[in-house]
């Protein structure tokens, strides 16, 4: 089966235990205001244009038959609305234009992942499937995980949990550990921050817990959004109420995705970066409310 990925990263050490290969699937139903992977939102491949890397050579102007690229007074103008996503202009191989997302088969993914099997065996690692939201390409994800299991791999998915109960149950058979995002305790604010409330997500989290699946609760903390006492208490309460939540991971907001917004023609929400003191305070507050281990990513 084929699907669309935007990255396959080998030797990852922050996506679950041991050394892992992380496969990033394209497409996500949520639109978190703090997302640092905006290139993952749409399911199909997209064109990224980094204006600051353009040297105005003009090669793309010649190659694009849709007239999207033009040079005016030594400035590059890119009219994204005319783009038919043929990706001819990326054949210039310049640093300013990049096609993000490509079709690949699950067999080819497994071949790539299996290159590092010896490292997984020595470190307790395996495959992590992330996104975007990996469940967005459900059939493809299922196919990858079935094949990974058939090859004896330890499997993780990193998910926002926004899917149907049928799907979460079906996928769980092939997943050893869930990295489950917990973004906001208040349902209304969850909708404001991500586009949907958290009711479906919480039900899926409860289902996984009741099925005995191992879960790491991943909590992005975003200044001015969810860095509130009520949410810190919510994180602690949910972790303590579910015996299969192994530990909590705090993920402080960072701005590493900023340049990507501009390259995709998207507007980025301005968010204040937390300092080290903010992170220590968050950690202390969440630790105070829970019996579970809390780690700072
Ligand atoms: S986007 Fe690339 S090919 Fe086009 S003018 Fe800039 S550097 Fe040249
Ligand atoms: S992807 Fe195709 S249509 Fe879009 S700018 Fe490049 S060459 Fe033009
Ligand atoms: S769920 Fe993850 S990938 Fe999707 S919008 Fe939110 S942060 Fe981005």
mmCIF file of C-alpha atoms and ligand atoms in Angstrom:
data_model
loop_
_atom_site.group_PDB
_atom_site.id
_atom_site.type_symbol
_atom_site.label_atom_id
_atom_site.label_comp_id
_atom_site.label_asym_id
_atom_site.label_seq_id
_atom_site.Cartn_x
_atom_site.Cartn_y
_atom_site.Cartn_z
ATOM 1 C CA UNK A 1 0.000 0.000 0.000
ATOM 2 C CA UNK A 2 1.144 3.543 -0.746
ATOM 3 C CA UNK A 3 0.818 6.676 1.369
ATOM 4 C CA UNK A 4 2.381 10.113 1.742
ATOM 5 C CA UNK A 5 5.251 10.841 4.140
ATOM 6 C CA UNK A 6 7.208 14.043 4.615
ATOM 7 C CA UNK A 7 10.219 12.641 6.419
ATOM 8 C CA UNK A 8 11.864 9.439 7.538
ATOM 9 C CA UNK A 9 14.390 10.173 10.242
ATOM 10 C CA UNK A 10 16.899 7.569 11.390
ATOM 11 C CA UNK A 11 18.700 7.445 14.756
ATOM 12 C CA UNK A 12 16.028 9.318 16.715
ATOM 13 C CA UNK A 13 16.441 9.219 20.496
ATOM 14 C CA UNK A 14 13.506 11.395 21.591
ATOM 15 C CA UNK A 15 10.590 9.488 20.086
ATOM 16 C CA UNK A 16 10.342 6.661 22.592
ATOM 17 C CA UNK A 17 12.829 4.226 24.117
ATOM 18 C CA UNK A 18 16.128 3.349 22.443
ATOM 19 C CA UNK A 19 17.314 4.278 18.989
ATOM 20 C CA UNK A 20 14.408 4.578 16.583
ATOM 21 C CA UNK A 21 13.486 5.433 13.030
ATOM 22 C CA UNK A 22 10.626 7.914 12.951
ATOM 23 C CA UNK A 23 8.326 8.013 9.947
ATOM 24 C CA UNK A 24 6.332 11.233 9.562
ATOM 25 C CA UNK A 25 3.010 10.809 7.754
ATOM 26 C CA UNK A 26 1.376 13.807 6.136
ATOM 27 C CA UNK A 27 -2.076 15.076 7.106
ATOM 28 C CA UNK A 28 -3.635 16.183 10.386
ATOM 29 C CA UNK A 29 -7.269 16.887 11.365
ATOM 30 C CA UNK A 30 -6.265 19.430 14.032
ATOM 31 C CA UNK A 31 -4.804 22.868 13.497
ATOM 32 C CA UNK A 32 -3.013 23.668 16.745
ATOM 33 C CA UNK A 33 -2.100 27.349 16.895
ATOM 34 C CA UNK A 34 1.393 26.444 18.129
ATOM 35 C CA UNK A 35 2.112 23.654 15.614
ATOM 36 C CA UNK A 36 5.777 23.519 14.621
ATOM 37 C CA UNK A 37 5.095 21.174 11.694
ATOM 38 C CA UNK A 38 2.709 23.187 9.492
ATOM 39 C CA UNK A 39 3.992 21.268 6.476
ATOM 40 C CA UNK A 40 2.254 18.217 7.932
ATOM 41 C CA UNK A 41 -1.277 19.661 7.905
ATOM 42 C CA UNK A 42 -2.314 18.858 4.353
ATOM 43 C CA UNK A 43 -2.345 15.241 3.214
ATOM 44 C CA UNK A 44 -0.914 15.982 -0.216
ATOM 45 C CA UNK A 45 2.603 17.166 -1.185
ATOM 46 C CA UNK A 46 3.163 20.930 -1.080
ATOM 47 C CA UNK A 47 5.674 23.467 -2.346
ATOM 48 C CA UNK A 48 7.765 25.357 0.194
ATOM 49 C CA UNK A 49 9.448 28.575 -0.949
ATOM 50 C CA UNK A 50 12.137 30.075 1.305
ATOM 51 C CA UNK A 51 12.483 33.651 0.081
ATOM 52 C CA UNK A 52 15.625 34.250 2.162
ATOM 53 C CA UNK A 53 17.436 31.428 0.330
ATOM 54 C CA UNK A 54 16.547 32.663 -3.159
ATOM 55 C CA UNK A 55 19.462 34.075 -5.159
ATOM 56 C CA UNK A 56 17.196 35.392 -7.958
ATOM 57 C CA UNK A 57 18.818 33.235 -10.628
ATOM 58 C CA UNK A 58 15.524 33.066 -12.556
ATOM 59 C CA UNK A 59 15.670 29.357 -13.458
ATOM 60 C CA UNK A 60 12.288 28.649 -11.850
ATOM 61 C CA UNK A 61 10.683 31.451 -13.896
ATOM 62 C CA UNK A 62 11.612 29.533 -17.035
ATOM 63 C CA UNK A 63 10.568 26.136 -15.696
ATOM 64 C CA UNK A 64 7.147 27.061 -14.320
ATOM 65 C CA UNK A 65 4.532 26.923 -17.075
ATOM 66 C CA UNK A 66 1.866 28.368 -14.769
ATOM 67 C CA UNK A 67 3.602 31.707 -14.309
ATOM 68 C CA UNK A 68 3.894 31.432 -10.546
ATOM 69 C CA UNK A 69 7.448 32.759 -10.317
ATOM 70 C CA UNK A 70 8.571 36.201 -11.443
ATOM 71 C CA UNK A 71 11.463 38.530 -10.737
ATOM 72 C CA UNK A 72 10.798 42.226 -10.227
ATOM 73 C CA UNK A 73 13.541 44.701 -9.323
ATOM 74 C CA UNK A 74 15.756 41.843 -8.096
ATOM 75 C CA UNK A 75 12.980 40.539 -5.893
ATOM 76 C CA UNK A 76 11.367 37.145 -6.337
ATOM 77 C CA UNK A 77 7.563 37.151 -6.419
ATOM 78 C CA UNK A 78 5.803 33.821 -5.935
ATOM 79 C CA UNK A 79 2.090 33.660 -6.754
ATOM 80 C CA UNK A 80 1.054 30.518 -4.871
ATOM 81 C CA UNK A 81 -2.559 30.742 -6.071
ATOM 82 C CA UNK A 82 -1.559 29.839 -9.630
ATOM 83 C CA UNK A 83 0.434 26.795 -8.528
ATOM 84 C CA UNK A 84 -0.812 23.451 -9.835
ATOM 85 C CA UNK A 85 1.756 21.505 -7.746
ATOM 86 C CA UNK A 86 3.580 19.953 -10.669
ATOM 87 C CA UNK A 87 6.876 20.512 -8.771
ATOM 88 C CA UNK A 88 8.812 21.147 -12.002
ATOM 89 C CA UNK A 89 10.442 24.190 -10.395
ATOM 90 C CA UNK A 90 12.002 22.050 -7.656
ATOM 91 C CA UNK A 91 14.101 20.407 -10.377
ATOM 92 C CA UNK A 92 16.270 23.536 -10.266
ATOM 93 C CA UNK A 93 17.682 21.935 -7.096
ATOM 94 C CA UNK A 94 18.095 25.361 -5.528
ATOM 95 C CA UNK A 95 17.881 25.770 -1.756
ATOM 96 C CA UNK A 96 14.812 28.022 -1.919
ATOM 97 C CA UNK A 97 12.305 25.549 -3.357
ATOM 98 C CA UNK A 98 11.358 22.293 -1.726
ATOM 99 C CA UNK A 99 8.688 19.712 -2.346
ATOM 100 C CA UNK A 100 7.441 18.500 1.008
ATOM 101 C CA UNK A 101 5.753 15.113 1.005
ATOM 102 C CA UNK A 102 6.218 12.173 -1.307
ATOM 103 C CA UNK A 103 4.415 8.964 -2.035
ATOM 104 C CA UNK A 104 6.041 5.788 -0.780
ATOM 105 C CA UNK A 105 4.983 2.188 -0.237
ATOM 106 C CA UNK A 106 4.800 0.562 3.180
ATOM 107 C CA UNK A 107 7.259 -2.055 1.898
ATOM 108 C CA UNK A 108 9.819 0.642 1.092
ATOM 109 C CA UNK A 109 9.327 2.197 4.516
ATOM 110 C CA UNK A 110 9.980 -1.139 6.216
ATOM 111 C CA UNK A 111 13.063 -1.705 4.048
ATOM 112 C CA UNK A 112 14.399 1.672 5.165
ATOM 113 C CA UNK A 113 13.534 1.067 8.809
ATOM 114 C CA UNK A 114 15.092 -2.411 8.854
ATOM 115 C CA UNK A 115 18.504 -0.966 7.897
ATOM 116 C CA UNK A 116 19.011 -0.111 11.578
ATOM 117 C CA UNK A 117 17.572 -3.273 13.119
ATOM 118 C CA UNK A 118 20.850 -4.021 14.892
ATOM 119 C CA UNK A 119 20.685 -0.642 16.672
ATOM 120 C CA UNK A 120 17.097 -1.238 17.759
ATOM 121 C CA UNK A 121 17.997 -4.655 19.124
ATOM 122 C CA UNK A 122 20.924 -3.239 21.106
ATOM 123 C CA UNK A 123 19.075 -0.213 22.477
ATOM 124 C CA UNK A 124 15.475 -1.357 22.881
ATOM 125 C CA UNK A 125 14.374 0.858 20.004
ATOM 126 C CA UNK A 126 12.233 0.333 16.926
ATOM 127 C CA UNK A 127 9.876 2.273 14.663
ATOM 128 C CA UNK A 128 7.881 5.354 15.648
ATOM 129 C CA UNK A 129 5.175 6.633 13.315
ATOM 130 C CA UNK A 130 4.399 10.305 13.786
ATOM 131 C CA UNK A 131 2.998 13.158 11.716
ATOM 132 C CA UNK A 132 0.976 15.253 11.292
ATOM 133 C CA UNK A 133 -1.430 12.778 12.764
ATOM 134 C CA UNK A 134 -0.494 9.237 11.680
ATOM 135 C CA UNK A 135 -4.082 7.991 12.093
ATOM 136 C CA UNK A 136 -5.131 10.448 9.377
ATOM 137 C CA UNK A 137 -3.850 7.913 6.810
ATOM 138 C CA UNK A 138 -5.380 5.063 8.741
ATOM 139 C CA UNK A 139 -5.130 2.182 6.242
ATOM 140 C CA UNK A 140 -1.553 3.082 5.383
ATOM 141 C CA UNK A 141 -0.602 3.318 9.061
ATOM 142 C CA UNK A 142 -2.213 -0.042 9.765
ATOM 143 C CA UNK A 143 -0.307 -1.605 6.883
ATOM 144 C CA UNK A 144 3.037 -0.157 8.094
ATOM 145 C CA UNK A 145 2.457 -1.358 11.654
ATOM 146 C CA UNK A 146 1.390 -4.854 10.610
ATOM 147 C CA UNK A 147 4.544 -5.194 8.535
ATOM 148 C CA UNK A 148 6.697 -3.743 11.313
ATOM 149 C CA UNK A 149 5.311 -6.317 13.721
ATOM 150 C CA UNK A 150 5.868 -9.105 11.199
ATOM 151 C CA UNK A 151 9.539 -8.010 11.183
ATOM 152 C CA UNK A 152 9.745 -8.155 14.971
ATOM 153 C CA UNK A 153 9.946 -4.389 15.506
ATOM 154 C CA UNK A 154 8.893 -2.495 18.625
ATOM 155 C CA UNK A 155 6.211 -0.047 17.488
ATOM 156 C CA UNK A 156 5.135 3.394 18.694
ATOM 157 C CA UNK A 157 2.704 5.916 17.311
ATOM 158 C CA UNK A 158 2.728 9.567 18.295
ATOM 159 C CA UNK A 159 -0.892 10.677 18.126
ATOM 160 C CA UNK A 160 -3.210 13.527 19.006
ATOM 161 C CA UNK A 161 -5.872 10.846 19.592
ATOM 162 C CA UNK A 162 -8.455 12.401 17.290
ATOM 163 C CA UNK A 163 -9.989 9.387 15.577
ATOM 164 C CA UNK A 164 -12.863 6.937 15.968
ATOM 165 C CA UNK A 165 -13.074 4.334 18.737
ATOM 166 C CA UNK A 166 -13.129 1.578 16.120
ATOM 167 C CA UNK A 167 -9.867 2.811 14.653
ATOM 168 C CA UNK A 168 -8.077 3.327 17.955
ATOM 169 C CA UNK A 169 -8.996 -0.210 18.997
ATOM 170 C CA UNK A 170 -8.006 -1.681 15.644
ATOM 171 C CA UNK A 171 -4.625 0.045 15.560
ATOM 172 C CA UNK A 172 -3.791 -0.709 19.189
ATOM 173 C CA UNK A 173 -3.234 -4.390 18.408
ATOM 174 C CA UNK A 174 -0.084 -3.414 16.493
ATOM 175 C CA UNK A 175 1.217 -0.652 18.792
ATOM 176 C CA UNK A 176 3.486 -1.339 21.775
ATOM 177 C CA UNK A 177 3.506 2.198 23.140
ATOM 178 C CA UNK A 178 1.457 5.326 22.494
ATOM 179 C CA UNK A 179 2.941 8.812 22.694
ATOM 180 C CA UNK A 180 -0.401 10.500 23.329
ATOM 181 C CA UNK A 181 -0.725 14.298 23.164
ATOM 182 C CA UNK A 182 -2.676 15.989 25.927
ATOM 183 C CA UNK A 183 -3.013 19.585 24.844
ATOM 184 C CA UNK A 184 -5.693 21.266 26.945
ATOM 185 C CA UNK A 185 -7.992 20.238 29.793
ATOM 186 C CA UNK A 186 -10.820 22.698 29.111
ATOM 187 C CA UNK A 187 -12.948 21.437 26.200
ATOM 188 C CA UNK A 188 -13.871 24.914 24.919
ATOM 189 C CA UNK A 189 -10.274 26.112 24.987
ATOM 190 C CA UNK A 190 -9.173 22.890 23.308
ATOM 191 C CA UNK A 191 -11.486 23.768 20.445
ATOM 192 C CA UNK A 192 -10.193 27.333 20.337
ATOM 193 C CA UNK A 193 -6.555 26.171 20.258
ATOM 194 C CA UNK A 194 -6.839 23.153 17.937
ATOM 195 C CA UNK A 195 -10.130 23.359 16.035
ATOM 196 C CA UNK A 196 -11.886 20.569 17.984
ATOM 197 C CA UNK A 197 -12.844 19.954 21.597
ATOM 198 C CA UNK A 198 -11.144 17.136 23.511
ATOM 199 C CA UNK A 199 -14.122 14.807 24.094
ATOM 200 C CA UNK A 200 -13.282 12.269 21.381
ATOM 201 C CA UNK A 201 -9.609 12.452 22.314
ATOM 202 C CA UNK A 202 -10.230 11.796 26.011
ATOM 203 C CA UNK A 203 -12.525 8.879 25.218
ATOM 204 C CA UNK A 204 -9.809 7.346 23.082
ATOM 205 C CA UNK A 205 -7.245 7.870 25.825
ATOM 206 C CA UNK A 206 -9.548 6.133 28.316
ATOM 207 C CA UNK A 207 -10.115 3.282 25.870
ATOM 208 C CA UNK A 208 -6.391 2.692 25.407
ATOM 209 C CA UNK A 209 -5.860 2.753 29.151
ATOM 210 C CA UNK A 210 -8.688 0.285 29.759
ATOM 211 C CA UNK A 211 -7.184 -1.999 27.103
ATOM 212 C CA UNK A 212 -3.935 -2.063 29.072
ATOM 213 C CA UNK A 213 -1.919 -0.221 26.422
ATOM 214 C CA UNK A 214 1.221 1.611 27.577
ATOM 215 C CA UNK A 215 0.906 5.365 27.179
ATOM 216 C CA UNK A 216 3.293 8.280 27.597
ATOM 217 C CA UNK A 217 1.321 11.496 28.030
ATOM 218 C CA UNK A 218 2.948 14.229 25.965
ATOM 219 C CA UNK A 219 1.983 17.724 27.030
ATOM 220 C CA UNK A 220 2.944 20.763 24.965
ATOM 221 C CA UNK A 221 2.976 23.779 27.264
ATOM 222 C CA UNK A 222 2.407 27.030 25.417
ATOM 223 C CA UNK A 223 2.854 30.422 27.101
ATOM 224 C CA UNK A 224 -0.340 32.441 27.053
ATOM 225 C CA UNK A 225 -2.438 29.427 26.072
ATOM 226 C CA UNK A 226 -2.324 26.369 28.292
ATOM 227 C CA UNK A 227 0.276 27.370 30.929
ATOM 228 C CA UNK A 228 -2.497 27.619 33.522
ATOM 229 C CA UNK A 229 -2.939 26.021 36.965
ATOM 230 C CA UNK A 230 -6.190 24.417 35.848
ATOM 231 C CA UNK A 231 -4.458 22.634 32.991
ATOM 232 C CA UNK A 232 -1.451 21.623 35.103
ATOM 233 C CA UNK A 233 -3.914 20.051 37.561
ATOM 234 C CA UNK A 234 -5.724 18.436 34.637
ATOM 235 C CA UNK A 235 -2.501 16.814 33.425
ATOM 236 C CA UNK A 236 -1.706 15.496 36.903
ATOM 237 C CA UNK A 237 -5.248 14.218 37.468
ATOM 238 C CA UNK A 238 -5.471 12.406 34.178
ATOM 239 C CA UNK A 239 -2.070 10.783 34.670
ATOM 240 C CA UNK A 240 -2.983 9.579 38.157
ATOM 241 C CA UNK A 241 -6.383 8.317 37.071
ATOM 242 C CA UNK A 242 -4.971 6.037 34.358
ATOM 243 C CA UNK A 243 -2.689 3.252 35.529
ATOM 244 C CA UNK A 244 -1.233 2.637 32.071
ATOM 245 C CA UNK A 245 0.122 6.152 31.681
ATOM 246 C CA UNK A 246 3.784 5.355 32.241
ATOM 247 C CA UNK A 247 4.961 8.926 32.711
ATOM 248 C CA UNK A 248 4.348 12.515 31.607
ATOM 249 C CA UNK A 249 6.550 14.433 29.193
ATOM 250 C CA UNK A 250 6.396 18.229 29.202
ATOM 251 C CA UNK A 251 7.135 19.758 25.820
ATOM 252 C CA UNK A 252 7.765 23.494 26.164
ATOM 253 C CA UNK A 253 6.878 25.652 23.181
ATOM 254 C CA UNK A 254 9.712 26.329 20.754
ATOM 255 C CA UNK A 255 9.801 28.316 17.550
ATOM 256 C CA UNK A 256 11.745 25.920 15.316
ATOM 257 C CA UNK A 257 8.848 25.763 12.860
ATOM 258 C CA UNK A 258 8.649 29.541 12.275
ATOM 259 C CA UNK A 259 10.381 29.687 8.906
ATOM 260 C CA UNK A 260 8.137 26.943 7.571
ATOM 261 C CA UNK A 261 4.966 29.049 7.966
ATOM 262 C CA UNK A 262 6.271 31.748 5.686
ATOM 263 C CA UNK A 263 7.572 29.198 3.174
ATOM 264 C CA UNK A 264 4.055 27.704 2.912
ATOM 265 C CA UNK A 265 2.303 31.071 2.682
ATOM 266 C CA UNK A 266 0.687 30.528 6.105
ATOM 267 C CA UNK A 267 0.342 32.994 8.957
ATOM 268 C CA UNK A 268 2.107 32.079 12.169
ATOM 269 C CA UNK A 269 0.625 32.934 15.567
ATOM 270 C CA UNK A 270 3.114 34.990 17.573
ATOM 271 C CA UNK A 271 3.846 33.163 20.817
ATOM 272 C CA UNK A 272 6.288 34.198 23.541
ATOM 273 C CA UNK A 273 9.152 31.786 24.007
ATOM 274 C CA UNK A 274 9.400 30.377 27.546
ATOM 275 C CA UNK A 275 12.671 30.841 29.429
ATOM 276 C CA UNK A 276 14.358 28.218 31.601
ATOM 277 C CA UNK A 277 12.668 29.570 34.717
ATOM 278 C CA UNK A 278 9.207 29.178 33.177
ATOM 279 C CA UNK A 279 10.015 25.550 32.376
ATOM 280 C CA UNK A 280 11.178 24.852 35.932
ATOM 281 C CA UNK A 281 7.977 26.356 37.329
ATOM 282 C CA UNK A 282 5.785 24.260 35.015
ATOM 283 C CA UNK A 283 7.683 21.130 35.934
ATOM 284 C CA UNK A 284 7.411 21.820 39.664
ATOM 285 C CA UNK A 285 3.677 22.548 39.476
ATOM 286 C CA UNK A 286 2.836 19.422 37.524
ATOM 287 C CA UNK A 287 5.135 17.253 39.669
ATOM 288 C CA UNK A 288 3.402 18.543 42.812
ATOM 289 C CA UNK A 289 0.040 17.195 41.641
ATOM 290 C CA UNK A 290 0.914 13.715 40.458
ATOM 291 C CA UNK A 291 2.458 10.449 41.603
ATOM 292 C CA UNK A 292 3.750 9.820 38.083
ATOM 293 C CA UNK A 293 7.223 10.713 36.870
ATOM 294 C CA UNK A 294 7.338 13.991 34.940
ATOM 295 C CA UNK A 295 10.087 14.613 32.385
ATOM 296 C CA UNK A 296 10.986 17.875 30.666
ATOM 297 C CA UNK A 297 11.664 17.367 26.953
HETATM 298 S S1 LIG B 1 13.659 30.192 -6.242
HETATM 299 FE FE1 LIG B 1 15.501 29.084 -6.774
HETATM 300 S S2 LIG B 1 15.451 28.853 -8.976
HETATM 301 FE FE2 LIG B 1 13.971 30.425 -8.434
HETATM 302 S S3 LIG B 1 15.087 32.334 -8.630
HETATM 303 FE FE3 LIG B 1 15.241 31.715 -6.494
HETATM 304 S S4 LIG B 1 17.147 30.550 -6.381
HETATM 305 FE FE4 LIG B 1 16.606 30.706 -8.563
HETATM 306 S S1 LIG B 2 5.039 23.510 -8.551
HETATM 307 FE FE1 LIG B 2 4.688 23.703 -10.738
HETATM 308 S S2 LIG B 2 3.043 25.198 -10.904
HETATM 309 FE FE2 LIG B 2 3.853 25.326 -8.833
HETATM 310 S S3 LIG B 2 5.348 26.950 -8.902
HETATM 311 FE FE3 LIG B 2 6.460 25.040 -9.268
HETATM 312 S S4 LIG B 2 6.515 24.768 -11.473
HETATM 313 FE FE4 LIG B 2 4.970 26.308 -11.018
HETATM 314 S S1 LIG B 3 -1.858 17.646 16.212
HETATM 315 FE FE1 LIG B 3 0.364 17.922 15.967
HETATM 316 S S2 LIG B 3 0.697 18.007 13.758
HETATM 317 FE FE2 LIG B 3 -1.497 18.312 14.104
HETATM 318 S S3 LIG B 3 -1.735 20.540 14.159
HETATM 319 FE FE3 LIG B 3 -1.484 19.822 16.266
HETATM 320 S S4 LIG B 3 0.704 20.010 16.689
HETATM 321 FE FE4 LIG B 3 0.446 20.103 14.455
#
